[in-house]
């Protein structure tokens, strides 16, 4: 499998999942058509699927244009049928989507939105706005309990070496918050230094971003070591919650909810 990262909008990632054996490809989360078309044409691949993780416009606006251009169906969670641009096929937990000789398994992980899904292809996780490098999405349509289930139960079952391809280049700001709540975490300190080195090379226009400045992908091993929303059992994080609220809940999902609220106002 080959994964192409395509910078879109101001900080979005659109992905091409490519089966080199058949030259078939799937587009994941496309808000802009032109950058995708240019990359597809340059690589000479054939797009046979358009995959969406959730309905938000900054992940889906280009679906109808791309569907018409490539003659490909638009797949998303079945519950997003009436609100996702270009929707043609609904997916549920456990469904499998063929991309040439590759197979994407669907995971239902609502919380950021009620119809959010992720795609697992070999050792790659395409998780939209649910899991970010050192962070997670806002709770727009779900609860902290749903977010905890998604991040710390369902995604936690995946192997350490699974690569995390998320929806935005939010890594630097996420690390700032992570260090705010867990300043003694050495892995976080090292990750921040690595990110600063890469982001120092950033092009003025995100559309011109190069591999040298991107911080995606991470791995689940790295996230377990650095992501506060996957580390709610950390004594230092719990102390940070206690300082903010005067107490720290014993329930891990409630701790995650407090952390998310702290991040909202950070």
Coordinates of C-alpha atoms in Angstrom, one line a residue:
X1 CA 0.0 0.0 0.0
X2 CA 1.1 3.5 -0.8
X3 CA -0.4 6.6 1.1
X4 CA -0.2 10.0 -0.5
X5 CA -0.7 13.0 1.8
X6 CA -2.3 16.0 0.0
X7 CA -2.4 19.4 1.7
X8 CA -5.8 21.0 1.3
X9 CA -7.5 24.2 2.6
X10 CA -5.4 25.8 5.4
X11 CA -4.3 22.8 7.5
X12 CA -6.3 19.8 6.2
X13 CA -4.9 16.5 5.0
X14 CA -6.6 14.6 2.2
X15 CA -5.2 11.1 1.5
X16 CA -4.9 8.9 -1.5
X17 CA -4.8 5.2 -0.6
X18 CA -3.1 3.4 -3.5
X19 CA -2.8 -0.3 -4.3
X20 CA 0.4 -0.4 -6.4
X21 CA -0.5 -3.7 -7.9
X22 CA -3.6 -2.5 -9.6
X23 CA -3.1 1.3 -9.6
X24 CA -6.5 1.6 -8.0
X25 CA -6.9 4.4 -5.4
X26 CA -9.3 5.8 -2.9
X27 CA -9.6 9.4 -1.9
X28 CA -10.1 10.1 1.8
X29 CA -11.7 13.4 3.1
X30 CA -11.5 15.8 0.2
X31 CA -12.6 19.5 0.7
X32 CA -10.8 20.6 -2.5
X33 CA -10.8 18.9 -5.9
X34 CA -7.9 20.6 -7.7
X35 CA -5.1 19.4 -5.5
X36 CA -6.5 15.9 -5.6
X37 CA -6.9 15.8 -9.4
X38 CA -3.4 17.1 -9.9
X39 CA -1.9 14.4 -7.6
X40 CA -4.0 11.6 -9.2
X41 CA -3.0 12.7 -12.7
X42 CA 0.7 13.0 -11.8
X43 CA 0.7 9.5 -10.3
X44 CA -1.4 7.9 -13.1
X45 CA -3.7 6.1 -10.7
X46 CA -7.4 5.3 -11.1
X47 CA -9.7 6.5 -8.3
X48 CA -12.5 3.9 -7.6
X49 CA -13.7 5.0 -4.2
X50 CA -14.2 8.3 -2.4
X51 CA -14.2 7.8 1.4
X52 CA -15.4 10.2 4.0
X53 CA -14.9 9.9 7.8
X54 CA -17.6 12.4 8.7
X55 CA -19.9 15.0 7.2
X56 CA -18.1 18.3 8.0
X57 CA -17.6 20.5 5.0
X58 CA -13.9 20.8 5.4
X59 CA -13.7 17.0 4.7
X60 CA -16.4 16.6 2.1
X61 CA -17.0 19.7 -0.1
X62 CA -15.2 18.2 -3.1
X63 CA -17.0 14.9 -3.1
X64 CA -19.5 15.7 -5.8
X65 CA -16.9 17.1 -8.2
X66 CA -14.5 14.2 -7.6
X67 CA -17.3 11.6 -8.0
X68 CA -18.3 13.0 -11.3
X69 CA -14.7 13.3 -12.5
X70 CA -13.6 9.8 -11.6
X71 CA -17.0 8.0 -11.8
X72 CA -16.5 6.8 -8.3
X73 CA -19.0 6.3 -5.5
X74 CA -18.9 8.3 -2.3
X75 CA -18.9 6.2 0.9
X76 CA -19.6 7.3 4.5
X77 CA -21.5 6.2 7.5
X78 CA -25.1 5.3 6.7
X79 CA -26.5 7.9 9.2
X80 CA -24.9 10.7 7.1
X81 CA -26.9 10.0 4.0
X82 CA -28.9 13.3 4.2
X83 CA -26.0 15.6 5.1
X84 CA -22.9 14.4 3.4
X85 CA -22.2 15.9 -0.1
X86 CA -22.3 13.3 -2.9
X87 CA -23.3 10.4 -0.6
X88 CA -24.0 7.2 -2.6
X89 CA -23.3 4.3 -0.3
X90 CA -23.7 3.8 3.5
X91 CA -21.3 2.0 5.7
X92 CA -21.5 0.4 9.1
X93 CA -19.1 -1.0 11.7
X94 CA -17.2 -4.0 10.4
X95 CA -17.9 -3.3 6.7
X96 CA -15.0 -3.9 4.3
X97 CA -14.3 -1.7 1.3
X98 CA -12.1 -3.0 -1.6
X99 CA -9.4 -0.7 -3.1
X100 CA -7.9 -2.9 -5.7
X101 CA -6.3 -5.7 -3.8
X102 CA -6.5 -3.8 -0.5
X103 CA -9.3 -3.9 2.0
X104 CA -10.4 -1.1 4.3
X105 CA -12.2 -2.1 7.5
X106 CA -14.7 0.4 8.9
X107 CA -14.7 1.3 12.5
X108 CA -17.6 3.3 13.9
X109 CA -16.2 5.9 16.3
X110 CA -18.8 8.6 17.0
X111 CA -18.3 11.6 19.3
X112 CA -16.9 14.4 17.2
X113 CA -19.9 13.8 15.1
X114 CA -22.6 11.1 15.5
X115 CA -21.7 9.4 12.2
X116 CA -17.9 9.5 12.4
X117 CA -16.1 6.4 11.1
X118 CA -12.4 5.4 10.6
X119 CA -10.9 3.2 7.9
X120 CA -8.1 0.7 8.8
X121 CA -6.1 -0.5 5.8
X122 CA -3.2 -2.8 6.6
X123 CA -1.1 -0.9 9.1
X124 CA -2.7 2.5 8.5
X125 CA -5.6 4.2 10.3
X126 CA -7.5 7.0 8.7
X127 CA -9.3 8.6 11.6
X128 CA -10.5 12.1 10.4
X129 CA -11.1 14.4 13.3
X130 CA -11.5 11.9 16.1
X131 CA -7.9 11.2 16.9
X132 CA -5.2 13.8 16.2
X133 CA -1.5 13.6 16.9
X134 CA -1.4 14.5 20.6
X135 CA -5.0 15.4 20.6
X136 CA -8.6 14.6 19.7
X137 CA -11.6 16.4 18.0
X138 CA -14.1 18.6 19.7
X139 CA -17.3 17.0 21.1
X140 CA -19.8 18.5 18.7
X141 CA -22.4 15.7 18.6
X142 CA -21.3 13.1 21.1
X143 CA -20.3 12.6 24.7
X144 CA -17.1 12.2 26.6
X145 CA -18.1 8.5 27.2
X146 CA -18.4 8.0 23.5
X147 CA -15.0 9.7 22.9
X148 CA -13.4 7.5 25.6
X149 CA -14.9 4.4 24.0
X150 CA -13.6 5.4 20.6
X151 CA -10.0 6.3 21.7
X152 CA -9.3 4.1 24.6
X153 CA -11.3 1.0 23.8
X154 CA -11.9 0.6 20.1
X155 CA -8.7 2.2 18.7
X156 CA -6.7 0.9 21.7
X157 CA -7.2 -2.6 20.3
X158 CA -5.1 -1.8 17.2
X159 CA -1.4 -2.6 17.2
X160 CA 1.3 -0.2 18.4
X161 CA 2.8 0.1 14.9
X162 CA -0.4 1.2 13.2
X163 CA 0.2 4.5 11.5
X164 CA -2.2 7.4 12.3
X165 CA -3.3 9.5 9.4
X166 CA -5.6 12.2 10.8
X167 CA -7.5 15.1 9.3
X168 CA -5.5 18.2 10.3
X169 CA -2.0 19.5 10.9
X170 CA -2.8 20.5 14.5
X171 CA 0.2 18.8 16.1
X172 CA 2.1 21.9 17.4
X173 CA -0.9 23.3 19.3
X174 CA -1.9 19.9 20.5
X175 CA 1.6 19.4 22.0
X176 CA 1.4 22.7 23.7
X177 CA -1.7 21.6 25.6
X178 CA -0.4 18.1 26.2
X179 CA 2.7 19.6 27.9
X180 CA 0.5 22.0 29.9
X181 CA -1.3 19.0 31.5
X182 CA 1.7 16.6 31.6
X183 CA 4.9 18.8 31.7
X184 CA 7.0 15.9 33.1
X185 CA 6.4 13.7 30.1
X186 CA 9.8 13.2 28.4
X187 CA 8.3 11.7 25.3
X188 CA 6.2 14.8 24.8
X189 CA 9.2 17.1 25.2
X190 CA 11.1 15.1 22.6
X191 CA 8.2 15.1 20.2
X192 CA 7.8 18.8 20.5
X193 CA 11.5 19.4 19.6
X194 CA 11.0 17.1 16.6
X195 CA 7.9 18.9 15.5
X196 CA 9.5 22.4 15.9
X197 CA 12.3 21.3 13.7
X198 CA 9.9 20.1 10.9
X199 CA 7.5 23.0 11.2
X200 CA 10.4 25.5 10.9
X201 CA 10.6 24.4 7.3
X202 CA 7.0 25.2 6.6
X203 CA 6.0 26.8 3.3
X204 CA 4.0 30.0 3.5
X205 CA 1.1 28.3 1.7
X206 CA 0.0 25.0 3.1
X207 CA -0.8 23.8 -0.4
X208 CA 2.9 23.8 -1.1
X209 CA 3.8 21.8 2.0
X210 CA 6.5 19.2 1.6
X211 CA 7.1 15.9 3.3
X212 CA 9.9 17.6 5.4
X213 CA 7.4 19.8 7.2
X214 CA 4.5 17.4 7.8
X215 CA 4.1 15.7 11.2
X216 CA 1.7 13.0 10.0
X217 CA 1.7 10.1 10.3
X218 CA 2.2 9.3 14.0
X219 CA 1.8 5.8 15.3
X220 CA -0.5 4.4 18.0
X221 CA 2.6 3.6 20.1
X222 CA 3.5 7.3 20.0
X223 CA -0.1 8.4 20.8
X224 CA -0.2 6.1 23.8
X225 CA 3.0 7.8 25.1
X226 CA 2.1 11.4 24.3
X227 CA -1.6 11.9 23.7
X228 CA -3.3 13.2 26.9
X229 CA -6.7 11.9 25.8
X230 CA -5.2 8.4 25.7
X231 CA -3.4 8.9 29.0
X232 CA -6.2 9.7 31.4
X233 CA -4.7 7.3 33.9
X234 CA -1.5 9.5 34.2
X235 CA -1.2 10.8 37.8
X236 CA 0.2 14.1 36.4
X237 CA -2.7 14.6 34.1
X238 CA -5.2 13.8 36.9
X239 CA -3.4 16.4 39.1
X240 CA -3.7 19.0 36.3
X241 CA -7.5 18.3 36.1
X242 CA -7.7 18.6 39.9
X243 CA -5.9 22.0 39.9
X244 CA -8.3 23.2 37.2
X245 CA -11.6 22.0 38.8
X246 CA -10.8 21.5 42.4
X247 CA -11.3 17.7 42.1
X248 CA -10.6 14.9 39.6
X249 CA -13.3 12.4 38.8
X250 CA -12.6 8.7 39.3
X251 CA -14.3 7.7 36.0
X252 CA -11.8 7.9 33.1
X253 CA -14.4 9.1 30.6
X254 CA -15.2 12.0 32.9
X255 CA -11.5 12.8 33.1
X256 CA -11.4 12.9 29.3
X257 CA -14.4 15.2 29.3
X258 CA -12.7 17.6 31.7
X259 CA -9.5 17.5 29.5
X260 CA -11.5 18.2 26.4
X261 CA -13.2 21.2 28.1
X262 CA -9.8 22.5 29.2
X263 CA -8.5 22.1 25.6
X264 CA -11.5 24.0 24.3
X265 CA -10.5 27.0 26.4
X266 CA -6.7 26.6 26.1

